[in-house]
CSV table of C-alpha atoms in Angstrom, one decimal:
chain,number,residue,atom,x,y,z
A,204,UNK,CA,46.2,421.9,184.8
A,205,UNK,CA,46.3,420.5,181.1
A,206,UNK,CA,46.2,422.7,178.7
A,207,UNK,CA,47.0,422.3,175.3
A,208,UNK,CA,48.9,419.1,175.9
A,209,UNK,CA,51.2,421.1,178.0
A,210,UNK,CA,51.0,420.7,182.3
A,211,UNK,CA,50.5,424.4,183.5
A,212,UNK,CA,51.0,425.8,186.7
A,213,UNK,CA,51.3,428.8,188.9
A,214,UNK,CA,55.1,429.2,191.1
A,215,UNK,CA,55.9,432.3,193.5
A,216,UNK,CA,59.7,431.9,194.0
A,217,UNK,CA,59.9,430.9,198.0
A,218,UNK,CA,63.1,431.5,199.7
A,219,UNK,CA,64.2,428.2,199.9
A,220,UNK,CA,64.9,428.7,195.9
A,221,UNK,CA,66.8,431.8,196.3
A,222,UNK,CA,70.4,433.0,196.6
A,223,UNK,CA,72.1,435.7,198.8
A,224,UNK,CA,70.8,438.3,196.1
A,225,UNK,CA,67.4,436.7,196.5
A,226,UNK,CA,67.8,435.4,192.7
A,227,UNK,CA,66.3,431.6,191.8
A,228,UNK,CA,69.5,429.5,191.5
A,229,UNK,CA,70.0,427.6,188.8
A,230,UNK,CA,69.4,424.5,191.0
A,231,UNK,CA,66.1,425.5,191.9
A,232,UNK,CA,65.5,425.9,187.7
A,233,UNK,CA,66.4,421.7,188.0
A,234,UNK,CA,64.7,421.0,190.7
A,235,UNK,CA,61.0,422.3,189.3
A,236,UNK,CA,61.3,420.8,186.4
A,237,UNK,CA,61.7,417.7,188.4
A,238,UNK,CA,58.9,418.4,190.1
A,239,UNK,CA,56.7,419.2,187.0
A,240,UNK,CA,57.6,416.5,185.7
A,241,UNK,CA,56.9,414.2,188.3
A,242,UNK,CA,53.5,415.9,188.2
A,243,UNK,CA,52.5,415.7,185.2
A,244,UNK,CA,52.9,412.2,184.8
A,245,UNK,CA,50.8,411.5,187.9
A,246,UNK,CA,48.5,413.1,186.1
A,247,UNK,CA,48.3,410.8,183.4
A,248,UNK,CA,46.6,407.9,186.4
A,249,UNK,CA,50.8,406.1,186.4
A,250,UNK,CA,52.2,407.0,189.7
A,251,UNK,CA,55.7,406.1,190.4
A,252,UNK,CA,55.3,404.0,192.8
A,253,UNK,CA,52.9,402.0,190.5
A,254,UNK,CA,55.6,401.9,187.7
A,255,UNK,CA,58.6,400.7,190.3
A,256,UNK,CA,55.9,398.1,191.8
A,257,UNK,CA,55.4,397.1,187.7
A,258,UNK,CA,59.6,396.5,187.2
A,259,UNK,CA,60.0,400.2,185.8
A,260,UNK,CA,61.7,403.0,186.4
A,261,UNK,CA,62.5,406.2,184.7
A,262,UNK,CA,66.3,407.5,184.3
A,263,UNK,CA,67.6,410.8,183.1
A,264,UNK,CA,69.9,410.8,180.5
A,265,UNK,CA,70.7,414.4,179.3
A,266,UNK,CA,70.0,418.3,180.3
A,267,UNK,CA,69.8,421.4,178.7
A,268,UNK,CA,69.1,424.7,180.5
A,269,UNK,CA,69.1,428.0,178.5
A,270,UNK,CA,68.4,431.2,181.7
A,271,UNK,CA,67.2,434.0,180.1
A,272,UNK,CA,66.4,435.8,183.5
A,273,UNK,CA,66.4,435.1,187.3
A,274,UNK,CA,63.3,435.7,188.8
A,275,UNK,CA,63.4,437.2,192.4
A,276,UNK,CA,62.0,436.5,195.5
A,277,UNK,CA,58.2,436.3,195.5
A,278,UNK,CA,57.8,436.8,191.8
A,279,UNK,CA,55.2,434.9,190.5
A,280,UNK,CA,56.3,432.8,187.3
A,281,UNK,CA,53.8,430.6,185.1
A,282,UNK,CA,55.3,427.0,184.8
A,283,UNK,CA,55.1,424.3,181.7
A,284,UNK,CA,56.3,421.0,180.6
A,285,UNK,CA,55.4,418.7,178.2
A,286,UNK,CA,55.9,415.3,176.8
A,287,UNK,CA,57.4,414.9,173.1
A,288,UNK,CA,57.1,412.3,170.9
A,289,UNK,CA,59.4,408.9,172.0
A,290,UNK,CA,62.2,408.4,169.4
A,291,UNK,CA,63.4,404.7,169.6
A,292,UNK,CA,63.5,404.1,173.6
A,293,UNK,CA,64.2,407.6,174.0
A,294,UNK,CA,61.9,410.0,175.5
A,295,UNK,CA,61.8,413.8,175.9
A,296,UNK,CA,60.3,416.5,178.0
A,297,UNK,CA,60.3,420.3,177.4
A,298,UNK,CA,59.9,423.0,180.3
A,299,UNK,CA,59.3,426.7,179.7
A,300,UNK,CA,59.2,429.3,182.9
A,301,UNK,CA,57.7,432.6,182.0
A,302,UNK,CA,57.2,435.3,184.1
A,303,UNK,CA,53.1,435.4,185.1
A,304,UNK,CA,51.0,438.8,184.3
A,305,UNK,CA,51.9,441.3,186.8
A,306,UNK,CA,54.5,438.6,188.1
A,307,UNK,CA,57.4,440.6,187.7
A,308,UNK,CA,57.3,443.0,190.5
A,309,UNK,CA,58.7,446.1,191.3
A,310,UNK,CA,59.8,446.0,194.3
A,311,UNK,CA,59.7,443.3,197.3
A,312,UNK,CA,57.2,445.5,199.0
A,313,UNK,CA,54.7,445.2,196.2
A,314,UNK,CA,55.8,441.5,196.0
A,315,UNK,CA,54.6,440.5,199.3
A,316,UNK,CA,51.1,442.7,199.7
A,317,UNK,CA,50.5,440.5,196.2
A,318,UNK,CA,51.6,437.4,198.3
A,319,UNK,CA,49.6,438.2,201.5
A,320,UNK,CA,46.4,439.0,198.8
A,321,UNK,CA,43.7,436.2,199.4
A,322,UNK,CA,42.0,437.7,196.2
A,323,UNK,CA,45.2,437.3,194.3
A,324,UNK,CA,46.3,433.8,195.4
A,325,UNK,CA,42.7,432.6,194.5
A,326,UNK,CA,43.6,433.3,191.1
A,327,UNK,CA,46.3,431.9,190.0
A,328,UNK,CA,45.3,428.9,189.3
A,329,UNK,CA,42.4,430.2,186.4
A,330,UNK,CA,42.6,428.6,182.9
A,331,UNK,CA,42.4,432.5,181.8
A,332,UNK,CA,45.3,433.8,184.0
A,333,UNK,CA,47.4,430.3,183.1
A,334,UNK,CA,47.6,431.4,179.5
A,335,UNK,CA,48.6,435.2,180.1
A,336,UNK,CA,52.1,434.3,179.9
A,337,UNK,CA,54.7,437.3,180.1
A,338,UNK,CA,58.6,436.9,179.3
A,339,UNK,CA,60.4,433.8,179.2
A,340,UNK,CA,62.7,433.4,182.3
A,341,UNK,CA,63.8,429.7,181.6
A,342,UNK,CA,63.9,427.4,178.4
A,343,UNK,CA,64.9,423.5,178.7
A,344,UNK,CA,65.0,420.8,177.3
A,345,UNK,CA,65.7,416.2,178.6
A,346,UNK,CA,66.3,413.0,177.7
A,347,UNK,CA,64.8,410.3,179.6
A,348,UNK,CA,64.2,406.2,179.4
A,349,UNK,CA,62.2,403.7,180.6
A,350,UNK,CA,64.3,400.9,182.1
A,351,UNK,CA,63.2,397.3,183.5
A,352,UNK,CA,64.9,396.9,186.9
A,353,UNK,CA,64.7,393.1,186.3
A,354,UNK,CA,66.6,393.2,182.9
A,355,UNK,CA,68.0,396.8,183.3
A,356,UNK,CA,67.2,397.4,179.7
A,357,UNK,CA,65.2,399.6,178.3
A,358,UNK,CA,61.3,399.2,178.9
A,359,UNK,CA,59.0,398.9,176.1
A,360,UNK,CA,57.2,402.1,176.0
A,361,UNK,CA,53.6,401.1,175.5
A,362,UNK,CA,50.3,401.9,177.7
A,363,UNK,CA,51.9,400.4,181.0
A,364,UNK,CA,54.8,403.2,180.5
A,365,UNK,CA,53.0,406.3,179.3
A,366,UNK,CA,49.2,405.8,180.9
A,367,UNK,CA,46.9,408.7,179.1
A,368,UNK,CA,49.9,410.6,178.6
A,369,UNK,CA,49.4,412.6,175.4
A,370,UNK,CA,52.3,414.1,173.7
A,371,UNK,CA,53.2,417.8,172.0
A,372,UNK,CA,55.5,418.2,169.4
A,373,UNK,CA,56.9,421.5,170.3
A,374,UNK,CA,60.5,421.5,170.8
A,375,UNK,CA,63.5,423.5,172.1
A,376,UNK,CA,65.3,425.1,168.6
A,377,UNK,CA,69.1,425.2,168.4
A,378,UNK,CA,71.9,423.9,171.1
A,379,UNK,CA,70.5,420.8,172.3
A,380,UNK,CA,72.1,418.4,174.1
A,381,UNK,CA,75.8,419.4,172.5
A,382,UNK,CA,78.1,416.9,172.7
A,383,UNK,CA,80.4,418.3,176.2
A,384,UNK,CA,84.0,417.7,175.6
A,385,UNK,CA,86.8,416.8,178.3
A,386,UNK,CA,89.9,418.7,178.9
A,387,UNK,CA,93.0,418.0,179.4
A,388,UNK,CA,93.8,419.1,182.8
A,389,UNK,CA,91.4,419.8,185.6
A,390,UNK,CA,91.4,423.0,187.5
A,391,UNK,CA,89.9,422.3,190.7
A,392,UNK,CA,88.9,418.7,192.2
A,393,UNK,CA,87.3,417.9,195.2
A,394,UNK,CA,86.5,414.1,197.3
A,395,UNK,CA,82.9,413.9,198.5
A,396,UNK,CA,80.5,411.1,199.4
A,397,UNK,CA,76.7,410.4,198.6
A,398,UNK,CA,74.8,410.8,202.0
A,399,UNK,CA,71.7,408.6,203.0
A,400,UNK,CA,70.1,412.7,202.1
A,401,UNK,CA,71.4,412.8,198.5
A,402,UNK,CA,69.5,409.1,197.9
A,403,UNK,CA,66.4,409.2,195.2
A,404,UNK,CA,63.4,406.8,195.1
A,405,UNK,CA,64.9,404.6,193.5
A,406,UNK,CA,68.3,403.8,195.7
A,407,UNK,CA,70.2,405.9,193.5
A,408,UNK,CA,72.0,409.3,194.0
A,409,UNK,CA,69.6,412.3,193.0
A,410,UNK,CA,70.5,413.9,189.7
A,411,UNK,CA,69.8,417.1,192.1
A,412,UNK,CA,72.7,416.3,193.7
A,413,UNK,CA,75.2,416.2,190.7
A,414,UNK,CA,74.2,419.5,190.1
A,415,UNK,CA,74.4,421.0,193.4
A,416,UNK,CA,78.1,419.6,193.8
A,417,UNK,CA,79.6,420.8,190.6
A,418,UNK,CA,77.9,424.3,191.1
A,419,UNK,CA,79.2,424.0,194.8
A,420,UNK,CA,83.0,422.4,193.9
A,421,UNK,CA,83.6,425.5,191.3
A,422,UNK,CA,86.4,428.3,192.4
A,423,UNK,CA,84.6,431.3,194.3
A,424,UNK,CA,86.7,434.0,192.0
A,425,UNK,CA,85.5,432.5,188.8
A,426,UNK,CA,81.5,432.6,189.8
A,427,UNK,CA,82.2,436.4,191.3
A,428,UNK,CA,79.7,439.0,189.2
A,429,UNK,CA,78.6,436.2,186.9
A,430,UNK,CA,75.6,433.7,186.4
A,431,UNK,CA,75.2,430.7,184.4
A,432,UNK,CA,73.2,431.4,181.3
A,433,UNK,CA,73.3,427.7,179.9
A,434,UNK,CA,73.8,424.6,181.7
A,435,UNK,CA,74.1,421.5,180.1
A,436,UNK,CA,74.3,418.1,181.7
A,437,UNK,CA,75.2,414.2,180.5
A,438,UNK,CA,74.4,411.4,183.5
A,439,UNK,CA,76.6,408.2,182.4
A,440,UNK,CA,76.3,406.0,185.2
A,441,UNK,CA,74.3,405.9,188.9
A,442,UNK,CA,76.2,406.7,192.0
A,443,UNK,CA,75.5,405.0,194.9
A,444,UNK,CA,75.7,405.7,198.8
A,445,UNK,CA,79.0,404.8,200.7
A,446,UNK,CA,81.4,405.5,196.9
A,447,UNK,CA,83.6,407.8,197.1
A,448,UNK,CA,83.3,410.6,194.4
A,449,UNK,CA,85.6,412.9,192.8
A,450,UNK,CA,84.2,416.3,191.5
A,451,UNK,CA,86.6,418.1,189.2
A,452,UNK,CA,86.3,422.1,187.6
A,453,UNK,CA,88.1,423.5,184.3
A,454,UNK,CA,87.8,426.8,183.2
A,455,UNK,CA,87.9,428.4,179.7
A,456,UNK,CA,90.7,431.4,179.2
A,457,UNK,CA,88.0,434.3,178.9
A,458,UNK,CA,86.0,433.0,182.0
A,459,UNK,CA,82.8,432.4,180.6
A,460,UNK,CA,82.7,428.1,180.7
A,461,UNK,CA,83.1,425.5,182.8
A,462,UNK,CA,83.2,421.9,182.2
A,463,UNK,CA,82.4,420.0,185.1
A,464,UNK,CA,82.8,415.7,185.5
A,465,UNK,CA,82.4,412.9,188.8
A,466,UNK,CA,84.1,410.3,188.9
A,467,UNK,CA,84.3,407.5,191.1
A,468,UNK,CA,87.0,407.2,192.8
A,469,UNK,CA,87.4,403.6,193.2
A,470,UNK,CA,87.8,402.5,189.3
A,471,UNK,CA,87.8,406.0,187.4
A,472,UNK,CA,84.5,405.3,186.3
A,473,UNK,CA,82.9,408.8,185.1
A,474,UNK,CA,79.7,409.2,186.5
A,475,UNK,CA,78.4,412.6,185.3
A,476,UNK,CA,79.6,415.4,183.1
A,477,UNK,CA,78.2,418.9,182.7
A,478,UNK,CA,79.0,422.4,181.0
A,479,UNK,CA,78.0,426.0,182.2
A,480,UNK,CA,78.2,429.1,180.1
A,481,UNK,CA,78.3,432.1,182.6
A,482,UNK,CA,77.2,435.7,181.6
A,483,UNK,CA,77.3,439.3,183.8
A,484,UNK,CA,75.2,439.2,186.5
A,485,UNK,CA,73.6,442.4,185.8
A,486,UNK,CA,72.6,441.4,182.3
A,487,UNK,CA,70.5,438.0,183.9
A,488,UNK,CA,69.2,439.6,187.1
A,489,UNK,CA,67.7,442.7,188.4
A,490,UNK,CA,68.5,444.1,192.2
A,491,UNK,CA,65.7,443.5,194.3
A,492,UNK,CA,63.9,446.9,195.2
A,493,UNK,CA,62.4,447.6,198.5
A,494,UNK,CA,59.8,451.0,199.0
């Protein structure tokens, strides 16, 4: 649903989002907003499929993540994104997660009789309800572009690009898209290869993926009693399946950052770099409570 420029829609957290403390992981955060986005430019009457059968594709260039809270299991969370202005061949997309009316719950008990409520379900998707928005879980912010697969340089971004897509000038205030420096020496690195699973639509390794293997490559002792609060990412260049990847980890002193890079193993090449700011656990999540 459109509404005010903005794609709106109704999310209870699943399990296949969740952790061992049936939090949303900060994967899952990436992932929707993939999925929003994905939506609400279907929405606009340009399907992907159309735009890659037109010589088009859309790349991500840039991340930013600020976690204000993890929802749990079966909480139900209103979702957003929304198309800003283009500047130059640059395009970006905001997301905002809030938490829906009632959508916190107290306990998992009370969770799932709201999930198992026909009356309930029926009404989450109401203009009315849509708007009732209660605290802000998730704020983030990306940089996309338009690229012709004939010339692979960027598309122009006309009516073929954006269809009816109407833009909103809100924007994500302060830390965006911080330049993510490289350190010295590297903690932690670990060899991996791109699957046929971890390939996108359009031949290329999912930007999922980078995600999942930096989160995934980190040192257990370091993520013990803590959550990432921000996660920034920078995708340089497109892995492909059969290269072989190298994912490296260093740490701050105090334990609260992370700077994360892929390389490729063959020529050095760096293909994506990220950075993590981590916070208490007990200050970004609640316990789940069962009657």
């Amino acid at each position: 649903m459109i509404l005010n420029n903005k794609y709106t829609m109704p999310y209870i957290v699943p399990t296949s989002a969740i952790d061992g403390l049936y939090r949303c992981t900060p994967l899952s955060f990436a992932a929707l907003s993939q999925d929003l986005a994905a939506n609400h430019y279907s929405s606009t009457g340009i399907f992907m499929p159309q735009l890659q059968k037109n010589g088009k594709i859309w790349i991500i260039s840039k991340q930013h993540f600020e976690i204000y809270e993890y929802p749990l299991w079966l909480d139900s969370l209103i979702l957003q994104t929304w198309a800003q202005p283009p500047k130059g061949v640059f395009c970006f997309r905001d997301f905002a997660y809030y938490y829906a009316k009632n959508g916190k719950k107290p306990s998992f008990t009370a969770a799932f009789r709201d999930f198992e409520s026909t009356e309930q379900r029926s009404k989450d998707w109401d203009a009315d309800i849509l708007q009732q928005q209660g605290s802000l879980c998730v704020r983030g912010s990306t940089c996309w572009m338009a690229l012709n697969t004939e010339t692979n340089q960027p598309a122009p971004l006309d009516e073929s690009v954006f269809g009816s897509l109407a833009f909103c000038s809100e924007h994500l205030e302060g830390r965006v898209f911080a330049k993510i420096g490289v350190p010295e020496t590297w903690d932690r690195e670990l060899v991996l290869q791109p699957s046929l699973l971890d390939i996108d639509m359009n031949g290329h390794v999912n930007n999922l993926n980078y995600i999942r293997w930096v989160l995934s490559a980190m040192d257990a002792s370091f993520c013990r009693g803590k959550l990432p609060r921000i996660l920034d990412t920078n995708f340089l260049i497109s892995a492909q399946y059969g290269q072989e990847l190298c994912c490296r980890s260093a740490y701050s002193g105090d334990g609260t950052v992370c700077t994360h890079s892929i390389v490729r193993t063959s020529d050095g090449a760096e293909v994506f770099r990220a950075r993590t700011e981590w916070a208490d656990e007990v200050a970004l999540a609640r316990p789940l409570r069962i009657e």
